[in-house]
Coordinates of C-alpha atoms in Angstrom, one line a residue:
X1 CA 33.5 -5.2 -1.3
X2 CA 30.3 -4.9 0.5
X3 CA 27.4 -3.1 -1.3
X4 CA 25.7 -2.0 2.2
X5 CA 29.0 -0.1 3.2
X6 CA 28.9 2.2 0.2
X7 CA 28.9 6.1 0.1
X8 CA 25.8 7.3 -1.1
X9 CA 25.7 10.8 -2.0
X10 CA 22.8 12.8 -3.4
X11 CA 23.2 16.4 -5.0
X12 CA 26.1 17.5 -2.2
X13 CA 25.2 15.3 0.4
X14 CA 27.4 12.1 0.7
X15 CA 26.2 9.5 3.5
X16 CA 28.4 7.1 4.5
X17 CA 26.5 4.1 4.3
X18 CA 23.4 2.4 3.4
X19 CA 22.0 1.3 6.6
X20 CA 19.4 3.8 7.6
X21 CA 16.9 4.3 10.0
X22 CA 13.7 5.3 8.8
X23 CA 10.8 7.5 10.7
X24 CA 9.5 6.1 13.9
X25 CA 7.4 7.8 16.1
X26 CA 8.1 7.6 20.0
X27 CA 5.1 9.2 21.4
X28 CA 7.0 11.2 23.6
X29 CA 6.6 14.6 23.3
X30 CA 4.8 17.0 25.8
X31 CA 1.4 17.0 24.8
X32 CA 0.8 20.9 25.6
X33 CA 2.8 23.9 27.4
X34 CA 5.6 25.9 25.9
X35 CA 7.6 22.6 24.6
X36 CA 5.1 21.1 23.0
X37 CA 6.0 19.3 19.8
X38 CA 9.6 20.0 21.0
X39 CA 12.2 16.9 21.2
X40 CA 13.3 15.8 24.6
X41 CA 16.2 13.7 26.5
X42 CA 14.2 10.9 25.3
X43 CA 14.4 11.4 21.9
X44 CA 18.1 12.9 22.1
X45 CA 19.2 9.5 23.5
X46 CA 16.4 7.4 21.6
X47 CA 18.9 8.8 18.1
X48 CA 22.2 9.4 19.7
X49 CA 22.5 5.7 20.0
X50 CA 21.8 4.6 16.3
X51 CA 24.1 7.5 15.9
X52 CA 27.1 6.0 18.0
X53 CA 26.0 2.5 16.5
X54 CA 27.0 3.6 12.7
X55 CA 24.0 4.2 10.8
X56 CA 24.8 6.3 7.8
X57 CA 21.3 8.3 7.8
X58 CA 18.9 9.1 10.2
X59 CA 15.2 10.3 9.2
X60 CA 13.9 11.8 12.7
X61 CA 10.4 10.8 13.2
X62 CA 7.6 12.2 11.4
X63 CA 7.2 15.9 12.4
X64 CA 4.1 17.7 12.4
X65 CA 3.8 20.7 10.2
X66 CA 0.8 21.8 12.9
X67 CA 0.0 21.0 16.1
X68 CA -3.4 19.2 14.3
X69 CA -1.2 17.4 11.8
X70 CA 0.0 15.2 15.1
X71 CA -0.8 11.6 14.9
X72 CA -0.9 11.9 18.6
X73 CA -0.8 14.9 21.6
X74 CA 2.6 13.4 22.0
X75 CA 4.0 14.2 18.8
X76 CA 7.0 16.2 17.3
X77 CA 6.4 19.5 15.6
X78 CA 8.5 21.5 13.5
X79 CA 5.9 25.0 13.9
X80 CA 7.6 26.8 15.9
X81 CA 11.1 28.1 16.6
X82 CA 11.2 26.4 20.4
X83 CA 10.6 23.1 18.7
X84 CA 13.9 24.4 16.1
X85 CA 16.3 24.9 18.7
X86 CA 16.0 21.6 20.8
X87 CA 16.2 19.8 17.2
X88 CA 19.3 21.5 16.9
X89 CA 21.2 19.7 19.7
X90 CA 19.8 16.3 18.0
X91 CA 21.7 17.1 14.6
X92 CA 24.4 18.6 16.3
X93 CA 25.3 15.2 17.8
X94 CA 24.2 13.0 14.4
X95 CA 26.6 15.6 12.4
X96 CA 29.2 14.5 15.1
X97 CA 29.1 10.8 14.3
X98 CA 29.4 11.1 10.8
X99 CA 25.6 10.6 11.1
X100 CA 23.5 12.1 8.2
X101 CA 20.2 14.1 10.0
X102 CA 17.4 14.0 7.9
X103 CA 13.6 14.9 9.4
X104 CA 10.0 13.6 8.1
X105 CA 7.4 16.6 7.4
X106 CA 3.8 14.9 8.2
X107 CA 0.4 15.9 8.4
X108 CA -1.6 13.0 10.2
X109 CA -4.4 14.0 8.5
X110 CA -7.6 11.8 9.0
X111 CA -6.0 9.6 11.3
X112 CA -4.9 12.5 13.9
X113 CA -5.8 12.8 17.5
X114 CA -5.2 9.2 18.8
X115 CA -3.6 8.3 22.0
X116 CA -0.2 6.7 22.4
X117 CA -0.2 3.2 21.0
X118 CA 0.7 1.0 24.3
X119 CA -2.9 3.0 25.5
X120 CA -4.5 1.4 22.7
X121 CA -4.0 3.8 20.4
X122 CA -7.3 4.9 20.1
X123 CA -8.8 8.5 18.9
X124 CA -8.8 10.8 21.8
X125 CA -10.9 13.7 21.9
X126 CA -10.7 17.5 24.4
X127 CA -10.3 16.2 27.7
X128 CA -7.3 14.2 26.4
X129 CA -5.6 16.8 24.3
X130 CA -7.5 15.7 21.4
X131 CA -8.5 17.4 18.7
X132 CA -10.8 17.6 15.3
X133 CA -9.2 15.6 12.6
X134 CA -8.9 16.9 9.1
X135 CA -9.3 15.1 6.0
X136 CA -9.8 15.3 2.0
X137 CA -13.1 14.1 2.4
X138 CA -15.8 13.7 5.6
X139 CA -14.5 9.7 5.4
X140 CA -13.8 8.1 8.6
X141 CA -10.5 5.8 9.0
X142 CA -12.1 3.0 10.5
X143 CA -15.0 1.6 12.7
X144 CA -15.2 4.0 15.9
X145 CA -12.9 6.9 14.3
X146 CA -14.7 10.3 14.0
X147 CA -15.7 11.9 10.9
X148 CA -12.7 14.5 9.8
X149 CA -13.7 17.7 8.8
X150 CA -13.5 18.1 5.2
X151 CA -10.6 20.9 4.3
X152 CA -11.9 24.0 1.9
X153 CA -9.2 24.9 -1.2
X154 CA -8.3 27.4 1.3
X155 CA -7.1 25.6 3.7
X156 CA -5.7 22.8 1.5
X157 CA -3.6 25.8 0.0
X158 CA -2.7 26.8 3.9
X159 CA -0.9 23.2 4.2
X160 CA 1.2 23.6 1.5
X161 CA 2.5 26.8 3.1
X162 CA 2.6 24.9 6.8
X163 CA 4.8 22.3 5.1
X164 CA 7.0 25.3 2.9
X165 CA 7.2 27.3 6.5
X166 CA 8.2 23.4 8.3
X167 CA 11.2 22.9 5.6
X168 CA 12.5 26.2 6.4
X169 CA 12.6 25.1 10.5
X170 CA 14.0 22.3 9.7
X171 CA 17.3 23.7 7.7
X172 CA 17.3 26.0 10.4
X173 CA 17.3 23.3 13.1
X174 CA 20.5 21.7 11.0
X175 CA 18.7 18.8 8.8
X176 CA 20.7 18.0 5.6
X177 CA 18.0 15.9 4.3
X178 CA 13.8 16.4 4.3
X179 CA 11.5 13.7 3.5
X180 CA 7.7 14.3 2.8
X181 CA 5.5 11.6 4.2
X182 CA 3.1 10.4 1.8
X183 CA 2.5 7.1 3.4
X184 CA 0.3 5.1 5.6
X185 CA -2.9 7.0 5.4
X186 CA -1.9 10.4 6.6
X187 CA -2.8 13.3 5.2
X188 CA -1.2 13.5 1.6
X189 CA -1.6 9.7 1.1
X190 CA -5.9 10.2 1.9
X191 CA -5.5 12.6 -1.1
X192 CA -3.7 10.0 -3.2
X193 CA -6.1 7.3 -3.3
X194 CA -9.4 6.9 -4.7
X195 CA -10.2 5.1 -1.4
X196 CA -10.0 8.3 1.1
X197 CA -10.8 11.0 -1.4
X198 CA -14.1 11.5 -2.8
X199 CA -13.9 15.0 -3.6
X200 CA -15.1 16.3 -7.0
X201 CA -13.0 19.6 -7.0
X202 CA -9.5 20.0 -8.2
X203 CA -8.1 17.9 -5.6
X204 CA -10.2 14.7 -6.2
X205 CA -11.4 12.2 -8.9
X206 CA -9.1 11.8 -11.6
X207 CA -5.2 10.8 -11.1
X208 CA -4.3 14.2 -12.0
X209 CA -6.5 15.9 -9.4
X210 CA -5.5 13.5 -6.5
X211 CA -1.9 14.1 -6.8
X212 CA -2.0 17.7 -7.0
X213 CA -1.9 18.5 -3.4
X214 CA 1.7 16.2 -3.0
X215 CA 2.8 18.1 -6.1
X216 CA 2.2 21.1 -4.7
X217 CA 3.6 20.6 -1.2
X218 CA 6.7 19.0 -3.1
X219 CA 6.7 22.2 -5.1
X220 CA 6.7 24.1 -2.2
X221 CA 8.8 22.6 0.0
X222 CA 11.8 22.3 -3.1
X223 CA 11.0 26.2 -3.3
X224 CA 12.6 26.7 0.2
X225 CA 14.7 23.4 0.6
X226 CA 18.5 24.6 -0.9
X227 CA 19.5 23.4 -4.2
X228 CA 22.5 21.3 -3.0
X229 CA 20.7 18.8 -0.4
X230 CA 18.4 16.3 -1.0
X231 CA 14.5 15.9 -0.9
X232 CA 13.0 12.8 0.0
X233 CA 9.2 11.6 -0.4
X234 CA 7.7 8.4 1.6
X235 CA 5.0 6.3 -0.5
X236 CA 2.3 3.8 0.7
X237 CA 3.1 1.9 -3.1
X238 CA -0.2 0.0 -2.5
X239 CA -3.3 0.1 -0.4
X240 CA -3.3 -3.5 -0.8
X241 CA -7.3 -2.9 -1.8
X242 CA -8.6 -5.6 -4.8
X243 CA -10.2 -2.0 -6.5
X244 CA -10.5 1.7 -5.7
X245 CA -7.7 1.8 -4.2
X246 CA -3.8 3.2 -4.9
X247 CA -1.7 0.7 -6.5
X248 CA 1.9 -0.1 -7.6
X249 CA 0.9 1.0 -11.6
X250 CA 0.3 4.4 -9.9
X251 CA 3.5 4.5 -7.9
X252 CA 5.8 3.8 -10.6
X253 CA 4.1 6.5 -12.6
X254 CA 3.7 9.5 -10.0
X255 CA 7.6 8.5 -8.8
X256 CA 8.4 9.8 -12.4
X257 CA 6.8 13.5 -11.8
X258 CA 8.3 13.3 -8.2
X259 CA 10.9 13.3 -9.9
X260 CA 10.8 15.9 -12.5
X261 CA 9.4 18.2 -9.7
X262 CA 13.1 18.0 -8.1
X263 CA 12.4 14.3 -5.4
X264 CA 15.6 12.8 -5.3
X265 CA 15.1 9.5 -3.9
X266 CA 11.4 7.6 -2.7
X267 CA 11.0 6.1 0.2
X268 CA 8.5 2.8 -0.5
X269 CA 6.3 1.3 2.0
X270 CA 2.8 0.3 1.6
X271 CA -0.7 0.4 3.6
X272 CA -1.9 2.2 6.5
X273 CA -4.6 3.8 4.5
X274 CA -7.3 1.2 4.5
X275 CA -8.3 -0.6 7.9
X276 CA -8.7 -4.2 7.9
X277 CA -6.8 -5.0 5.0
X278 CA -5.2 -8.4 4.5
X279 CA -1.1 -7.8 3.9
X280 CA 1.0 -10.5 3.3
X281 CA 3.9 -9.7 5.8
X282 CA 6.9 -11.9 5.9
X283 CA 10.4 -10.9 5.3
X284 CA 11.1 -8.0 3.2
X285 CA 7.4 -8.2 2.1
X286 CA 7.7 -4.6 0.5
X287 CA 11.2 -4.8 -1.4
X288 CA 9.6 -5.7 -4.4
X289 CA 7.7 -2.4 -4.5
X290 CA 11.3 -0.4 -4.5
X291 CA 12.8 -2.9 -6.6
X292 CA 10.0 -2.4 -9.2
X293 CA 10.4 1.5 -8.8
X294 CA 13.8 1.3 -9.5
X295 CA 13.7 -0.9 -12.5
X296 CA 11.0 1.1 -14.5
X297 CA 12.4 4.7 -13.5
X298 CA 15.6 6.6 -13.0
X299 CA 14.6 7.7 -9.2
X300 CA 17.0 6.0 -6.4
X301 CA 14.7 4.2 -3.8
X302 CA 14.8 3.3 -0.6
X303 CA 13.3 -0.6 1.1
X304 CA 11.8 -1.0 4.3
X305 CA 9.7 -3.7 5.6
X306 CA 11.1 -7.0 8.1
X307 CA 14.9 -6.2 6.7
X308 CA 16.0 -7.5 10.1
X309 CA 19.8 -9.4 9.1
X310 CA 22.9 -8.1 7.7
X311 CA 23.0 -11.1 4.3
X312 CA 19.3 -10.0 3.6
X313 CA 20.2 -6.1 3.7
X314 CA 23.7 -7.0 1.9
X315 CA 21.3 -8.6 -1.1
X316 CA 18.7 -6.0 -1.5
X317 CA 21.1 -3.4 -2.5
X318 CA 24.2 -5.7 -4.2
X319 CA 21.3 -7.3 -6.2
X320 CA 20.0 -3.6 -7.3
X321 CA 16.8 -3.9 -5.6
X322 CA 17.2 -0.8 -3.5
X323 CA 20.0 2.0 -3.0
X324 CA 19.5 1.7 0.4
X325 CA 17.6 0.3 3.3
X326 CA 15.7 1.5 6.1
X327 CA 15.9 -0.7 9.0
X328 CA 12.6 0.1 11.5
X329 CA 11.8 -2.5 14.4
X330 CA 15.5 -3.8 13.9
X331 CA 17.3 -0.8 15.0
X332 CA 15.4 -0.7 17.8
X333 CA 16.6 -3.6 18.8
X334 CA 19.8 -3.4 18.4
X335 CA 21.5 0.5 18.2
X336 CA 25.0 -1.2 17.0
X337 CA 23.1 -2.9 13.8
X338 CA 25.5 -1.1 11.1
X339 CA 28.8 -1.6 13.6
X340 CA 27.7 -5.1 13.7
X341 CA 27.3 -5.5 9.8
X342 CA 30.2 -3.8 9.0
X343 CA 31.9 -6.6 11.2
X344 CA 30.6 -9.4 9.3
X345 CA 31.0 -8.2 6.5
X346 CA 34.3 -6.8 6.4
X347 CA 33.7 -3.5 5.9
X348 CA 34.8 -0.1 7.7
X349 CA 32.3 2.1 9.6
X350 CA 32.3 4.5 11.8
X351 CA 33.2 3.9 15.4
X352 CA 33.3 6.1 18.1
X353 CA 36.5 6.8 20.2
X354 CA 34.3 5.9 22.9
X355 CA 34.3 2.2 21.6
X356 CA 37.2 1.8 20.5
X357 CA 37.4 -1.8 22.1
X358 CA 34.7 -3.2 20.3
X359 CA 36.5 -2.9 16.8

C-alpha cells in the first residue's frame, strides 16, 4: 500500500493525498486599478490543472496581507473583498476536484518592491509601481537593494492585525487551510534571525524577542482561523550562515511553541534570507530539515526541495521523513504528477470524468 496515496486529515480536514503543491508565485496579478492583488484566468487555469491532475492540497501562492507586503506590483492580495470574491471561483473548482484549497499569508517585508523575475527581478521603485520596503531593521537585503524603513511597535502591532483581518478573507474566499509564511527572508523570517534583525526593543536580540512577532501573528491569525481546520506555518529551518544566523537548533525548538500556540503542521524550507550564501542543492537537499523536525517533536511536517520522482516522494513519507511533500518546479512541469504516481504505484486517485481514458 503506498504511503504517498494516504489520507491525511488534520483537526476536520482530511486531504486525500500526500502530494501537494506548495506556494509559488506567478507574477501575474494587475499591478494597480480596481483588481489589483485579485487572481485572474491565469492563475484560475495555472491551479485548476494541478487540480484536474490529482494533487491532494493546494497552498495558493503567497498572498499579501497589504498591497506593501507584495514581493512584487504583480502580486496576490488577500486586503480587500474584490481580491475575496475572484479567490472564490479558484476554491470553488479545487473543492470540486476533491482538491484541498489552502492560501499563504505573506508580508514580503525587506525584500518587497522588485520586478517580475524573467525582468530581472530587480527592486523597482514609483515609476514602476514600486514602493518603500519595510523591514525589522534599516538592513538592506543585498548589494543594490534599498534601505527598508524600519517599522515602529505600532506598526509592527498593525501587521499582526493585517494578517488577523487577511485570515478572515481568506475563509471567506472558501480556504480550508492557511499557512503563515515565515520563510525565505520575508517579513516574519527578517524578525527571526539575528542576521536581519538588529533591533534592541521587544522584537529583537534575544530568541525570545525575535520570535515574538510570528507568535503573535500566529496568535492572531488562530484567533480568527475556526477551530476545526488547520493552520499551517512555512520555515526557512536554516540561513545556511556559519554564525549569526537562524539555524536548525532554533527550528526544532520554536516548532515546539508553534505548536502549543495551536500550528498544526510546518512547512520546512531553508534560505532566502541571506544573499550570497553557498547551499548545497541536490536532490531533496532540505528533507533532512523536516525529517529532523519530526523526529525531535510531535508537530507533522511537510518536505520540499528537488522532490522531482514518484520512488523519491514514495520514500520521504514511507520512511517517516515527512507526512507529506510539496512538489514546486515539478508540478509545473507536469500538472498530472499525482495521476501519474498513483499509476505507478498502484494506488487510486482522483480522476476527472473528463479523463476518464487516461486511467
Amino acid at each position: 500500500m503506498s504511503a504517498l496515496f494516504q489520507p491525511f486529515t488534520l483537526r476536520d480536514v482530511t486531504i486525500p493525498n500526500r502530494v501537494w503543491m506548495p506556494p509559488m508565485c506567478q507574477y501575474s496579478a494587475a499591478p494597480d486599478g480596481p483588481s489589483a492583488g485579485a487572481p485572474n484566468d491565469w492563475h484560475f487555469a495555472h491551479y485548476a490543472a494541478r487540480a484536474a491532475g490529482g494533487t491532494g492540497l493546494i497552498i495558493v501562492e503567497a498572498s499579501a496581507v497589504s498591497p506593501e507586503g507584495r514581493i512584487s506590483p504583480y502580486d496576490l492580495g488577500i486586503w480587500n473583498d474584490t481580491q475575496v470574491e475572484a479567490f472564490r471561483r479558484i476554491t470553488r473548482f479545487l473543492t470540486s476536484q476533491g482538491t484541498v484549497p489552502g492560501i499563504q499569508l505573506a508580508h514580503a517585508g525587506r525584500k518587497a518592491s522588485t520586478d517580475q523575475p524573467w525582468k530581472g527581478g530587480a527592486p523597482i521603485g514609483p515609476d514602476a509601481y514600486g514602493w518603500q520596503p519595510l523591514g525589522p531593521s534599516p538592513l538592506p537585503f543585498a548589494e543594490g537593494h534599498p534601505v527598508p524603513a524600519e517599522l515602529t511597535v505600532a506598526e509592527i502591532r498593525e501587521i499582526v492585525g493585517q494578517f488577523a483581518d487577511a485570515a478572515r478573507r481568506a475563509l471567506d474566499a472558501g480556504f480550508e487551510i492557511a499557512e503563515i509564511h515565515g520563510a525565505h527572508g520575508y517579513l516574519i523570517n527578517e524578525f527571526l534571525s539575528p542576521h536581519s534583525n538588529h533591533r534592541t526593543d521587544a522584537y529583537g536580540g534575544s530568541y525570545e524577542n525575535r520570535t515574538r512577532l510570528a507568535l503573535e501573528v500566529v496568535d492572531a491569525v488562530r484567533e480568527v482561523w475556526p477551530e476545526d481546520k488547520p493552520l499551517f506555518f512555512r520555515i526557512s529551518a536554516t540561513d545556511w550562515l556559519e554564525e549569526d544566523g537562524w539555524t536548525a537548533d532554533d527550528t526544532v525548538r520554536f516548532a515546539g511553541q508553534l505548536k502549543e500556540h495551536g500550528v498544526d503542521l510546518l512547512d520546512v524550507s531553508t534560505g532566502g534570507n541571506a544573499s550570497g550564501v553557498r547551499i548545497p542543492v541536490e536532490p531533496g537537499y532540505q528533507v533532512p530539515f523536516a525529517a529532523r523536525v519530526k523526529a525531535e517533536t510531535t508537530l507533522p511536517v511537510a518536505a520540499v526541495g528537488l522532490i522531482t520522482d514518484t520512488v523519491q516522494a514514495e520514500k520521504i513519507v514511507a520512511n517517516g521523513e515527512a507526512d507529506a511533500v510539496l512538489l514546486g518546479r515539478e508540478l509545473l512541469r507536469n500538472p498530472s504528477f499525482a495521476r501519474l504516481a498513483a499509476r505507478t504505484l498502484g494506488a487510486d486517485v482522483h480522476v476527472p470524468d473528463q479523463y476518464h481514458r487516461s486511467v
